[in-house]
C-alpha cells in the first residue's frame, strides 16, 4: 500500500492536489474536512457535533475524528493506499495513525507538506469563501483562529514526521500542474 499524508495550512491546496494525484496512483482520498461537511449537510449526529467546533475555527475533538477516520479506512476493501488530507492534525492523531496502520501491516510512506506564505493563504481563503459557501472561510476572525490552531496544534505534526525522515516540503505556489509534478517526483522517490 502507498499511504501519503497531505499536509499544509488552510488554503494550501491539499484538496486540489489530492484530486490530481488519486487517479494516477489508484489511491483513496480521505479528507476529514470533506467527511465532516458531508455529515453536516446530512444533519447527522456526527455532523451536528462537528459543526459546533468547525464554525468556531476549532478542531473537532481527537476521539471523534479518529473514530471516524478509522471507520472510513475500514470501509475500503483491498485499498492500494490512501491520501490522508487534513489528518493527522494533532501529534496524538499522528501517533494513533501509525499504530492503526501498523496493525494493518502498512505505514505512512511520506508526508507531502505544501508550503504557502500566510498572506497568500488569506487571499485564497477569501476567494474560496465566495464560491464555496463555507462559513468557516467567510469570517476573518474564524480564519485567524484556524491559522492560530494550525500553528499551535497542527504544525508539530510536521516535526513528528520529520523525526521519522518522512517530511517532504513542496512549494505550494505556482500553477496547479507544476505543483502536481513536484509531488509526483516526490512520490516516485518514495516508491524506490
Ligand atoms: P482547511 O481548509 O482548513 O484545511 P478542512 O476542510 O481540512 O479545512 O477542515 C475544516 C475543519 O474541519 C477544520 O477547521 C476542523 O475544525 C475540522 N477538522 C478537519 N480535519 C480535522 C482533524 N483531523 N482533526 C480535528 N478537526 C478536523
mmCIF file with all atom_site columns, C-alpha atoms and ligand atoms in Angstrom:
data_model
loop_
_atom_site.group_PDB
_atom_site.id
_atom_site.type_symbol
_atom_site.label_atom_id
_atom_site.label_alt_id
_atom_site.label_comp_id
_atom_site.label_asym_id
_atom_site.label_entity_id
_atom_site.label_seq_id
_atom_site.pdbx_PDB_ins_code
_atom_site.Cartn_x
_atom_site.Cartn_y
_atom_site.Cartn_z
_atom_site.occupancy
_atom_site.B_iso_or_equiv
_atom_site.pdbx_formal_charge
_atom_site.auth_seq_id
_atom_site.auth_comp_id
_atom_site.auth_asym_id
_atom_site.auth_atom_id
_atom_site.pdbx_PDB_model_num
ATOM   1   C CA  . UNK A 1 1   ? 0.000   0.000  0.000   1.00 0.00 ? 1   UNK A CA  1
ATOM   2   C CA  . UNK A 1 2   ? 1.023   3.576  -0.627  1.00 0.00 ? 2   UNK A CA  1
ATOM   3   C CA  . UNK A 1 3   ? -0.177  5.835  2.182   1.00 0.00 ? 3   UNK A CA  1
ATOM   4   C CA  . UNK A 1 4   ? 0.512   9.551  1.996   1.00 0.00 ? 4   UNK A CA  1
ATOM   5   C CA  . UNK A 1 5   ? -0.265  12.378 4.388   1.00 0.00 ? 5   UNK A CA  1
ATOM   6   C CA  . UNK A 1 6   ? -1.032  15.664 2.630   1.00 0.00 ? 6   UNK A CA  1
ATOM   7   C CA  . UNK A 1 7   ? -0.251  18.499 4.941   1.00 0.00 ? 7   UNK A CA  1
ATOM   8   C CA  . UNK A 1 8   ? -0.471  22.263 4.948   1.00 0.00 ? 8   UNK A CA  1
ATOM   9   C CA  . UNK A 1 9   ? -2.369  25.174 6.455   1.00 0.00 ? 9   UNK A CA  1
ATOM   10  C CA  . UNK A 1 10  ? -5.947  26.031 5.420   1.00 0.00 ? 10  UNK A CA  1
ATOM   11  C CA  . UNK A 1 11  ? -5.897  27.099 1.776   1.00 0.00 ? 11  UNK A CA  1
ATOM   12  C CA  . UNK A 1 12  ? -2.584  25.401 0.962   1.00 0.00 ? 12  UNK A CA  1
ATOM   13  C CA  . UNK A 1 13  ? -4.156  23.318 -1.810  1.00 0.00 ? 13  UNK A CA  1
ATOM   14  C CA  . UNK A 1 14  ? -4.345  19.874 -0.216  1.00 0.00 ? 14  UNK A CA  1
ATOM   15  C CA  . UNK A 1 15  ? -7.748  19.085 -1.708  1.00 0.00 ? 15  UNK A CA  1
ATOM   16  C CA  . UNK A 1 16  ? -6.826  20.343 -5.181  1.00 0.00 ? 16  UNK A CA  1
ATOM   17  C CA  . UNK A 1 17  ? -3.595  18.365 -5.265  1.00 0.00 ? 17  UNK A CA  1
ATOM   18  C CA  . UNK A 1 18  ? -5.175  15.215 -3.799  1.00 0.00 ? 18  UNK A CA  1
ATOM   19  C CA  . UNK A 1 19  ? -7.679  15.229 -6.647  1.00 0.00 ? 19  UNK A CA  1
ATOM   20  C CA  . UNK A 1 20  ? -4.797  15.407 -9.137  1.00 0.00 ? 20  UNK A CA  1
ATOM   21  C CA  . UNK A 1 21  ? -2.897  12.522 -7.557  1.00 0.00 ? 21  UNK A CA  1
ATOM   22  C CA  . UNK A 1 22  ? -5.536  9.901  -6.637  1.00 0.00 ? 22  UNK A CA  1
ATOM   23  C CA  . UNK A 1 23  ? -6.337  8.693  -10.163 1.00 0.00 ? 23  UNK A CA  1
ATOM   24  C CA  . UNK A 1 24  ? -2.728  8.393  -11.160 1.00 0.00 ? 24  UNK A CA  1
ATOM   25  C CA  . UNK A 1 25  ? -1.923  6.038  -8.287  1.00 0.00 ? 25  UNK A CA  1
ATOM   26  C CA  . UNK A 1 26  ? -5.355  4.477  -7.670  1.00 0.00 ? 26  UNK A CA  1
ATOM   27  C CA  . UNK A 1 27  ? -5.463  5.831  -4.137  1.00 0.00 ? 27  UNK A CA  1
ATOM   28  C CA  . UNK A 1 28  ? -8.448  6.609  -1.942  1.00 0.00 ? 28  UNK A CA  1
ATOM   29  C CA  . UNK A 1 29  ? -8.751  10.262 -0.915  1.00 0.00 ? 29  UNK A CA  1
ATOM   30  C CA  . UNK A 1 30  ? -9.863  10.667 2.710   1.00 0.00 ? 30  UNK A CA  1
ATOM   31  C CA  . UNK A 1 31  ? -10.426 14.294 3.639   1.00 0.00 ? 31  UNK A CA  1
ATOM   32  C CA  . UNK A 1 32  ? -11.626 14.629 7.224   1.00 0.00 ? 32  UNK A CA  1
ATOM   33  C CA  . UNK A 1 33  ? -12.939 18.145 6.418   1.00 0.00 ? 33  UNK A CA  1
ATOM   34  C CA  . UNK A 1 34  ? -14.991 16.794 3.463   1.00 0.00 ? 34  UNK A CA  1
ATOM   35  C CA  . UNK A 1 35  ? -16.387 13.950 5.585   1.00 0.00 ? 35  UNK A CA  1
ATOM   36  C CA  . UNK A 1 36  ? -17.394 16.392 8.323   1.00 0.00 ? 36  UNK A CA  1
ATOM   37  C CA  . UNK A 1 37  ? -19.059 18.686 5.756   1.00 0.00 ? 37  UNK A CA  1
ATOM   38  C CA  . UNK A 1 38  ? -20.919 15.720 4.238   1.00 0.00 ? 38  UNK A CA  1
ATOM   39  C CA  . UNK A 1 39  ? -22.241 14.853 7.706   1.00 0.00 ? 39  UNK A CA  1
ATOM   40  C CA  . UNK A 1 40  ? -23.161 18.475 8.399   1.00 0.00 ? 40  UNK A CA  1
ATOM   41  C CA  . UNK A 1 41  ? -25.071 18.585 5.106   1.00 0.00 ? 41  UNK A CA  1
ATOM   42  C CA  . UNK A 1 42  ? -26.972 15.419 6.027   1.00 0.00 ? 42  UNK A CA  1
ATOM   43  C CA  . UNK A 1 43  ? -27.593 16.668 9.578   1.00 0.00 ? 43  UNK A CA  1
ATOM   44  C CA  . UNK A 1 44  ? -26.216 13.506 11.188  1.00 0.00 ? 44  UNK A CA  1
ATOM   45  C CA  . UNK A 1 45  ? -25.323 13.426 14.905  1.00 0.00 ? 45  UNK A CA  1
ATOM   46  C CA  . UNK A 1 46  ? -21.644 13.494 13.928  1.00 0.00 ? 46  UNK A CA  1
ATOM   47  C CA  . UNK A 1 47  ? -22.359 16.484 11.684  1.00 0.00 ? 47  UNK A CA  1
ATOM   48  C CA  . UNK A 1 48  ? -24.102 18.434 14.439  1.00 0.00 ? 48  UNK A CA  1
ATOM   49  C CA  . UNK A 1 49  ? -21.244 17.803 16.829  1.00 0.00 ? 49  UNK A CA  1
ATOM   50  C CA  . UNK A 1 50  ? -18.562 18.669 14.257  1.00 0.00 ? 50  UNK A CA  1
ATOM   51  C CA  . UNK A 1 51  ? -20.361 21.869 13.226  1.00 0.00 ? 51  UNK A CA  1
ATOM   52  C CA  . UNK A 1 52  ? -20.212 23.253 16.748  1.00 0.00 ? 52  UNK A CA  1
ATOM   53  C CA  . UNK A 1 53  ? -16.388 23.177 16.556  1.00 0.00 ? 53  UNK A CA  1
ATOM   54  C CA  . UNK A 1 54  ? -15.839 23.926 12.865  1.00 0.00 ? 54  UNK A CA  1
ATOM   55  C CA  . UNK A 1 55  ? -17.970 27.070 12.959  1.00 0.00 ? 55  UNK A CA  1
ATOM   56  C CA  . UNK A 1 56  ? -15.643 28.489 15.603  1.00 0.00 ? 56  UNK A CA  1
ATOM   57  C CA  . UNK A 1 57  ? -12.493 27.534 13.726  1.00 0.00 ? 57  UNK A CA  1
ATOM   58  C CA  . UNK A 1 58  ? -11.623 24.924 16.368  1.00 0.00 ? 58  UNK A CA  1
ATOM   59  C CA  . UNK A 1 59  ? -10.544 21.333 15.856  1.00 0.00 ? 59  UNK A CA  1
ATOM   60  C CA  . UNK A 1 60  ? -13.108 18.589 16.279  1.00 0.00 ? 60  UNK A CA  1
ATOM   61  C CA  . UNK A 1 61  ? -12.009 16.528 19.338  1.00 0.00 ? 61  UNK A CA  1
ATOM   62  C CA  . UNK A 1 62  ? -9.400  13.836 18.617  1.00 0.00 ? 62  UNK A CA  1
ATOM   63  C CA  . UNK A 1 63  ? -11.547 10.922 19.756  1.00 0.00 ? 63  UNK A CA  1
ATOM   64  C CA  . UNK A 1 64  ? -14.406 11.816 17.399  1.00 0.00 ? 64  UNK A CA  1
ATOM   65  C CA  . UNK A 1 65  ? -12.092 12.449 14.451  1.00 0.00 ? 65  UNK A CA  1
ATOM   66  C CA  . UNK A 1 66  ? -10.025 9.310  14.984  1.00 0.00 ? 66  UNK A CA  1
ATOM   67  C CA  . UNK A 1 67  ? -13.072 7.020  15.252  1.00 0.00 ? 67  UNK A CA  1
ATOM   68  C CA  . UNK A 1 68  ? -14.485 8.492  12.068  1.00 0.00 ? 68  UNK A CA  1
ATOM   69  C CA  . UNK A 1 69  ? -11.198 8.119  10.183  1.00 0.00 ? 69  UNK A CA  1
ATOM   70  C CA  . UNK A 1 70  ? -10.714 4.503  11.244  1.00 0.00 ? 70  UNK A CA  1
ATOM   71  C CA  . UNK A 1 71  ? -14.220 3.574  10.173  1.00 0.00 ? 71  UNK A CA  1
ATOM   72  C CA  . UNK A 1 72  ? -13.699 5.230  6.752   1.00 0.00 ? 72  UNK A CA  1
ATOM   73  C CA  . UNK A 1 73  ? -10.431 3.315  6.232   1.00 0.00 ? 73  UNK A CA  1
ATOM   74  C CA  . UNK A 1 74  ? -12.057 0.032  7.276   1.00 0.00 ? 74  UNK A CA  1
ATOM   75  C CA  . UNK A 1 75  ? -14.829 0.508  4.711   1.00 0.00 ? 75  UNK A CA  1
ATOM   76  C CA  . UNK A 1 76  ? -12.425 0.078  1.779   1.00 0.00 ? 76  UNK A CA  1
ATOM   77  C CA  . UNK A 1 77  ? -11.708 -3.458 0.615   1.00 0.00 ? 77  UNK A CA  1
ATOM   78  C CA  . UNK A 1 78  ? -8.189  -4.113 -0.688  1.00 0.00 ? 78  UNK A CA  1
ATOM   79  C CA  . UNK A 1 79  ? -7.124  -0.489 -0.963  1.00 0.00 ? 79  UNK A CA  1
ATOM   80  C CA  . UNK A 1 80  ? -3.998  0.385  -2.977  1.00 0.00 ? 80  UNK A CA  1
ATOM   81  C CA  . UNK A 1 81  ? -3.390  3.151  -0.490  1.00 0.00 ? 81  UNK A CA  1
ATOM   82  C CA  . UNK A 1 82  ? -4.748  6.379  0.931   1.00 0.00 ? 82  UNK A CA  1
ATOM   83  C CA  . UNK A 1 83  ? -4.180  10.074 0.762   1.00 0.00 ? 83  UNK A CA  1
ATOM   84  C CA  . UNK A 1 84  ? -4.930  11.406 4.217   1.00 0.00 ? 84  UNK A CA  1
ATOM   85  C CA  . UNK A 1 85  ? -5.935  15.036 3.718   1.00 0.00 ? 85  UNK A CA  1
ATOM   86  C CA  . UNK A 1 86  ? -6.481  17.131 6.826   1.00 0.00 ? 86  UNK A CA  1
ATOM   87  C CA  . UNK A 1 87  ? -5.485  14.208 9.039   1.00 0.00 ? 87  UNK A CA  1
ATOM   88  C CA  . UNK A 1 88  ? -3.487  13.880 11.265  1.00 0.00 ? 88  UNK A CA  1
ATOM   89  C CA  . UNK A 1 89  ? -3.904  17.401 12.617  1.00 0.00 ? 89  UNK A CA  1
ATOM   90  C CA  . UNK A 1 90  ? -2.508  16.791 16.111  1.00 0.00 ? 90  UNK A CA  1
ATOM   91  C CA  . UNK A 1 91  ? 0.506   14.802 17.280  1.00 0.00 ? 91  UNK A CA  1
ATOM   92  C CA  . UNK A 1 92  ? -1.870  12.430 19.072  1.00 0.00 ? 92  UNK A CA  1
ATOM   93  C CA  . UNK A 1 93  ? -3.735  11.738 15.805  1.00 0.00 ? 93  UNK A CA  1
ATOM   94  C CA  . UNK A 1 94  ? -0.365  11.044 14.121  1.00 0.00 ? 94  UNK A CA  1
ATOM   95  C CA  . UNK A 1 95  ? 0.598   8.530  16.818  1.00 0.00 ? 95  UNK A CA  1
ATOM   96  C CA  . UNK A 1 96  ? -2.743  6.769  16.533  1.00 0.00 ? 96  UNK A CA  1
ATOM   97  C CA  . UNK A 1 97  ? -2.475  6.645  12.722  1.00 0.00 ? 97  UNK A CA  1
ATOM   98  C CA  . UNK A 1 98  ? 0.958   4.998  12.979  1.00 0.00 ? 98  UNK A CA  1
ATOM   99  C CA  . UNK A 1 99  ? -0.287  2.251  15.267  1.00 0.00 ? 99  UNK A CA  1
ATOM   100 C CA  . UNK A 1 100 ? -3.516  1.776  13.305  1.00 0.00 ? 100 UNK A CA  1
ATOM   101 C CA  . UNK A 1 101 ? -1.588  1.282  10.043  1.00 0.00 ? 101 UNK A CA  1
ATOM   102 C CA  . UNK A 1 102 ? 0.946   -0.942 11.740  1.00 0.00 ? 102 UNK A CA  1
ATOM   103 C CA  . UNK A 1 103 ? -1.883  -3.247 12.861  1.00 0.00 ? 103 UNK A CA  1
ATOM   104 C CA  . UNK A 1 104 ? -2.802  -3.483 9.177   1.00 0.00 ? 104 UNK A CA  1
ATOM   105 C CA  . UNK A 1 105 ? 0.776   -4.308 8.197   1.00 0.00 ? 105 UNK A CA  1
ATOM   106 C CA  . UNK A 1 106 ? 1.355   -0.992 6.460   1.00 0.00 ? 106 UNK A CA  1
ATOM   107 C CA  . UNK A 1 107 ? 2.665   2.520  7.216   1.00 0.00 ? 107 UNK A CA  1
ATOM   108 C CA  . UNK A 1 108 ? 2.776   6.150  6.144   1.00 0.00 ? 108 UNK A CA  1
ATOM   109 C CA  . UNK A 1 109 ? 5.211   6.331  3.213   1.00 0.00 ? 109 UNK A CA  1
ATOM   110 C CA  . UNK A 1 110 ? 5.647   10.077 3.457   1.00 0.00 ? 110 UNK A CA  1
ATOM   111 C CA  . UNK A 1 111 ? 4.195   13.446 4.308   1.00 0.00 ? 111 UNK A CA  1
ATOM   112 C CA  . UNK A 1 112 ? 3.767   15.932 1.474   1.00 0.00 ? 112 UNK A CA  1
ATOM   113 C CA  . UNK A 1 113 ? 3.808   19.371 3.072   1.00 0.00 ? 113 UNK A CA  1
ATOM   114 C CA  . UNK A 1 114 ? 2.556   22.209 0.875   1.00 0.00 ? 114 UNK A CA  1
ATOM   115 C CA  . UNK A 1 115 ? 4.349   25.433 1.764   1.00 0.00 ? 115 UNK A CA  1
ATOM   116 C CA  . UNK A 1 116 ? 2.469   28.688 1.101   1.00 0.00 ? 116 UNK A CA  1
ATOM   117 C CA  . UNK A 1 117 ? 3.110   32.150 2.617   1.00 0.00 ? 117 UNK A CA  1
ATOM   118 C CA  . UNK A 1 118 ? 0.464   33.386 5.064   1.00 0.00 ? 118 UNK A CA  1
ATOM   119 C CA  . UNK A 1 119 ? -0.577  36.452 3.024   1.00 0.00 ? 119 UNK A CA  1
ATOM   120 C CA  . UNK A 1 120 ? -1.268  34.231 0.006   1.00 0.00 ? 120 UNK A CA  1
ATOM   121 C CA  . UNK A 1 121 ? -3.287  31.807 2.188   1.00 0.00 ? 121 UNK A CA  1
ATOM   122 C CA  . UNK A 1 122 ? -5.532  34.579 3.480   1.00 0.00 ? 122 UNK A CA  1
ATOM   123 C CA  . UNK A 1 123 ? -6.177  35.782 -0.050  1.00 0.00 ? 123 UNK A CA  1
ATOM   124 C CA  . UNK A 1 124 ? -7.017  32.247 -1.273  1.00 0.00 ? 124 UNK A CA  1
ATOM   125 C CA  . UNK A 1 125 ? -9.448  31.649 1.613   1.00 0.00 ? 125 UNK A CA  1
ATOM   126 C CA  . UNK A 1 126 ? -11.137 34.986 0.958   1.00 0.00 ? 126 UNK A CA  1
ATOM   127 C CA  . UNK A 1 127 ? -11.661 33.991 -2.689  1.00 0.00 ? 127 UNK A CA  1
ATOM   128 C CA  . UNK A 1 128 ? -12.743 30.437 -1.812  1.00 0.00 ? 128 UNK A CA  1
ATOM   129 C CA  . UNK A 1 129 ? -15.402 31.786 0.583   1.00 0.00 ? 129 UNK A CA  1
ATOM   130 C CA  . UNK A 1 130 ? -17.149 33.439 -2.352  1.00 0.00 ? 130 UNK A CA  1
ATOM   131 C CA  . UNK A 1 131 ? -17.695 30.156 -4.253  1.00 0.00 ? 131 UNK A CA  1
ATOM   132 C CA  . UNK A 1 132 ? -17.641 27.506 -1.525  1.00 0.00 ? 132 UNK A CA  1
ATOM   133 C CA  . UNK A 1 133 ? -20.277 28.940 0.783   1.00 0.00 ? 133 UNK A CA  1
ATOM   134 C CA  . UNK A 1 134 ? -18.170 27.638 3.677   1.00 0.00 ? 134 UNK A CA  1
ATOM   135 C CA  . UNK A 1 135 ? -18.978 29.694 6.769   1.00 0.00 ? 135 UNK A CA  1
ATOM   136 C CA  . UNK A 1 136 ? -15.521 28.997 8.180   1.00 0.00 ? 136 UNK A CA  1
ATOM   137 C CA  . UNK A 1 137 ? -13.921 30.643 5.116   1.00 0.00 ? 137 UNK A CA  1
ATOM   138 C CA  . UNK A 1 138 ? -16.064 33.776 5.173   1.00 0.00 ? 138 UNK A CA  1
ATOM   139 C CA  . UNK A 1 139 ? -15.249 35.320 8.529   1.00 0.00 ? 139 UNK A CA  1
ATOM   140 C CA  . UNK A 1 140 ? -11.766 36.836 9.051   1.00 0.00 ? 140 UNK A CA  1
ATOM   141 C CA  . UNK A 1 141 ? -11.876 36.109 12.809  1.00 0.00 ? 141 UNK A CA  1
ATOM   142 C CA  . UNK A 1 142 ? -12.606 32.418 12.199  1.00 0.00 ? 142 UNK A CA  1
ATOM   143 C CA  . UNK A 1 143 ? -9.852  32.270 9.588   1.00 0.00 ? 143 UNK A CA  1
ATOM   144 C CA  . UNK A 1 144 ? -7.408  33.871 12.031  1.00 0.00 ? 144 UNK A CA  1
ATOM   145 C CA  . UNK A 1 145 ? -8.448  31.297 14.649  1.00 0.00 ? 145 UNK A CA  1
ATOM   146 C CA  . UNK A 1 146 ? -7.894  28.405 12.214  1.00 0.00 ? 146 UNK A CA  1
ATOM   147 C CA  . UNK A 1 147 ? -4.452  29.715 11.361  1.00 0.00 ? 147 UNK A CA  1
ATOM   148 C CA  . UNK A 1 148 ? -3.544  30.007 15.044  1.00 0.00 ? 148 UNK A CA  1
ATOM   149 C CA  . UNK A 1 149 ? -4.876  26.486 15.789  1.00 0.00 ? 149 UNK A CA  1
ATOM   150 C CA  . UNK A 1 150 ? -2.759  25.354 12.849  1.00 0.00 ? 150 UNK A CA  1
ATOM   151 C CA  . UNK A 1 151 ? 0.374   26.998 14.233  1.00 0.00 ? 151 UNK A CA  1
ATOM   152 C CA  . UNK A 1 152 ? -0.143  25.711 17.796  1.00 0.00 ? 152 UNK A CA  1
ATOM   153 C CA  . UNK A 1 153 ? -1.591  22.230 17.372  1.00 0.00 ? 153 UNK A CA  1
ATOM   154 C CA  . UNK A 1 154 ? -1.052  21.119 13.801  1.00 0.00 ? 154 UNK A CA  1
ATOM   155 C CA  . UNK A 1 155 ? 2.409   22.411 12.876  1.00 0.00 ? 155 UNK A CA  1
ATOM   156 C CA  . UNK A 1 156 ? 4.001   19.989 15.448  1.00 0.00 ? 156 UNK A CA  1
ATOM   157 C CA  . UNK A 1 157 ? 2.739   17.111 13.275  1.00 0.00 ? 157 UNK A CA  1
ATOM   158 C CA  . UNK A 1 158 ? 5.394   18.147 10.763  1.00 0.00 ? 158 UNK A CA  1
ATOM   159 C CA  . UNK A 1 159 ? 8.093   17.690 13.390  1.00 0.00 ? 159 UNK A CA  1
ATOM   160 C CA  . UNK A 1 160 ? 6.651   14.239 14.145  1.00 0.00 ? 160 UNK A CA  1
ATOM   161 C CA  . UNK A 1 161 ? 7.177   13.085 10.540  1.00 0.00 ? 161 UNK A CA  1
ATOM   162 C CA  . UNK A 1 162 ? 10.452  14.954 10.184  1.00 0.00 ? 162 UNK A CA  1
ATOM   163 C CA  . UNK A 1 163 ? 11.851  12.864 13.054  1.00 0.00 ? 163 UNK A CA  1
ATOM   164 C CA  . UNK A 1 164 ? 10.881  9.766  11.061  1.00 0.00 ? 164 UNK A CA  1
ATOM   165 C CA  . UNK A 1 165 ? 12.577  11.301 7.973   1.00 0.00 ? 165 UNK A CA  1
ATOM   166 C CA  . UNK A 1 166 ? 9.259   11.280 6.135   1.00 0.00 ? 166 UNK A CA  1
ATOM   167 C CA  . UNK A 1 167 ? 8.751   15.024 5.675   1.00 0.00 ? 167 UNK A CA  1
ATOM   168 C CA  . UNK A 1 168 ? 8.796   16.286 2.063   1.00 0.00 ? 168 UNK A CA  1
ATOM   169 C CA  . UNK A 1 169 ? 8.248   20.038 1.714   1.00 0.00 ? 169 UNK A CA  1
ATOM   170 C CA  . UNK A 1 170 ? 6.815   21.157 -1.636  1.00 0.00 ? 170 UNK A CA  1
ATOM   171 C CA  . UNK A 1 171 ? 6.442   24.774 -2.767  1.00 0.00 ? 171 UNK A CA  1
ATOM   172 C CA  . UNK A 1 172 ? 2.669   25.308 -2.912  1.00 0.00 ? 172 UNK A CA  1
ATOM   173 C CA  . UNK A 1 173 ? 2.816   28.463 -5.031  1.00 0.00 ? 173 UNK A CA  1
ATOM   174 C CA  . UNK A 1 174 ? 2.799   28.247 -8.834  1.00 0.00 ? 174 UNK A CA  1
ATOM   175 C CA  . UNK A 1 175 ? 0.498   26.608 -11.363 1.00 0.00 ? 175 UNK A CA  1
ATOM   176 C CA  . UNK A 1 176 ? -1.557  23.607 -10.198 1.00 0.00 ? 176 UNK A CA  1
ATOM   177 C CA  . UNK A 1 177 ? 0.232   21.338 -12.696 1.00 0.00 ? 177 UNK A CA  1
ATOM   178 C CA  . UNK A 1 178 ? 3.705   22.498 -11.666 1.00 0.00 ? 178 UNK A CA  1
ATOM   179 C CA  . UNK A 1 179 ? 2.926   21.680 -8.058  1.00 0.00 ? 179 UNK A CA  1
ATOM   180 C CA  . UNK A 1 180 ? 1.424   18.302 -9.058  1.00 0.00 ? 180 UNK A CA  1
ATOM   181 C CA  . UNK A 1 181 ? 4.615   17.467 -10.971 1.00 0.00 ? 181 UNK A CA  1
ATOM   182 C CA  . UNK A 1 182 ? 6.749   18.228 -7.932  1.00 0.00 ? 182 UNK A CA  1
ATOM   183 C CA  . UNK A 1 183 ? 4.513   15.987 -5.816  1.00 0.00 ? 183 UNK A CA  1
ATOM   184 C CA  . UNK A 1 184 ? 4.735   13.149 -8.380  1.00 0.00 ? 184 UNK A CA  1
ATOM   185 C CA  . UNK A 1 185 ? 8.553   13.388 -8.331  1.00 0.00 ? 185 UNK A CA  1
ATOM   186 C CA  . UNK A 1 186 ? 8.492   13.032 -4.563  1.00 0.00 ? 186 UNK A CA  1
ATOM   187 C CA  . UNK A 1 187 ? 6.076   10.089 -4.656  1.00 0.00 ? 187 UNK A CA  1
ATOM   188 C CA  . UNK A 1 188 ? 8.276   8.334  -7.220  1.00 0.00 ? 188 UNK A CA  1
ATOM   189 C CA  . UNK A 1 189 ? 11.273  8.750  -4.906  1.00 0.00 ? 189 UNK A CA  1
ATOM   190 C CA  . UNK A 1 190 ? 9.259   7.145  -2.072  1.00 0.00 ? 190 UNK A CA  1
ATOM   191 C CA  . UNK A 1 191 ? 8.463   4.085  -4.156  1.00 0.00 ? 191 UNK A CA  1
ATOM   192 C CA  . UNK A 1 192 ? 12.128  3.154  -4.691  1.00 0.00 ? 192 UNK A CA  1
HETATM 193 P P1  . LIG B 2 .   ? -8.919  23.550 5.798   1.00 0.00 ? 1   LIG B P1  1
HETATM 194 O O1  . LIG B 2 .   ? -9.288  24.205 4.526   1.00 0.00 ? 1   LIG B O1  1
HETATM 195 O O2  . LIG B 2 .   ? -8.992  24.458 6.969   1.00 0.00 ? 1   LIG B O2  1
HETATM 196 O O3  . LIG B 2 .   ? -7.669  22.736 5.731   1.00 0.00 ? 1   LIG B O3  1
HETATM 197 P P2  . LIG B 2 .   ? -10.592 21.203 6.190   1.00 0.00 ? 1   LIG B P2  1
HETATM 198 O O4  . LIG B 2 .   ? -11.634 21.083 5.170   1.00 0.00 ? 1   LIG B O4  1
HETATM 199 O O5  . LIG B 2 .   ? -9.464  20.241 6.164   1.00 0.00 ? 1   LIG B O5  1
HETATM 200 O O6  . LIG B 2 .   ? -10.129 22.681 6.157   1.00 0.00 ? 1   LIG B O6  1
HETATM 201 O O7  . LIG B 2 .   ? -11.257 21.137 7.658   1.00 0.00 ? 1   LIG B O7  1
HETATM 202 C C1  . LIG B 2 .   ? -12.281 22.013 8.052   1.00 0.00 ? 1   LIG B C1  1
HETATM 203 C C2  . LIG B 2 .   ? -12.483 21.931 9.555   1.00 0.00 ? 1   LIG B C2  1
HETATM 204 O O8  . LIG B 2 .   ? -12.813 20.583 9.941   1.00 0.00 ? 1   LIG B O8  1
HETATM 205 C C3  . LIG B 2 .   ? -11.246 22.259 10.398  1.00 0.00 ? 1   LIG B C3  1
HETATM 206 O O9  . LIG B 2 .   ? -11.113 23.652 10.603  1.00 0.00 ? 1   LIG B O9  1
HETATM 207 C C4  . LIG B 2 .   ? -11.557 21.492 11.696  1.00 0.00 ? 1   LIG B C4  1
HETATM 208 O O10 . LIG B 2 .   ? -12.483 22.188 12.502  1.00 0.00 ? 1   LIG B O10 1
HETATM 209 C C5  . LIG B 2 .   ? -12.242 20.236 11.199  1.00 0.00 ? 1   LIG B C5  1
HETATM 210 N N1  . LIG B 2 .   ? -11.257 19.138 11.001  1.00 0.00 ? 1   LIG B N1  1
HETATM 211 C C6  . LIG B 2 .   ? -10.851 18.632 9.799   1.00 0.00 ? 1   LIG B C6  1
HETATM 212 N N2  . LIG B 2 .   ? -9.930  17.652 9.987   1.00 0.00 ? 1   LIG B N2  1
HETATM 213 C C7  . LIG B 2 .   ? -9.749  17.546 11.321  1.00 0.00 ? 1   LIG B C7  1
HETATM 214 C C8  . LIG B 2 .   ? -8.902  16.743 12.151  1.00 0.00 ? 1   LIG B C8  1
HETATM 215 N N3  . LIG B 2 .   ? -8.051  15.844 11.635  1.00 0.00 ? 1   LIG B N3  1
HETATM 216 N N4  . LIG B 2 .   ? -8.977  16.902 13.492  1.00 0.00 ? 1   LIG B N4  1
HETATM 217 C C9  . LIG B 2 .   ? -9.811  17.787 14.035  1.00 0.00 ? 1   LIG B C9  1
HETATM 218 N N5  . LIG B 2 .   ? -10.621 18.592 13.319  1.00 0.00 ? 1   LIG B N5  1
HETATM 219 C C10 . LIG B 2 .   ? -10.597 18.487 11.975  1.00 0.00 ? 1   LIG B C10 1
#
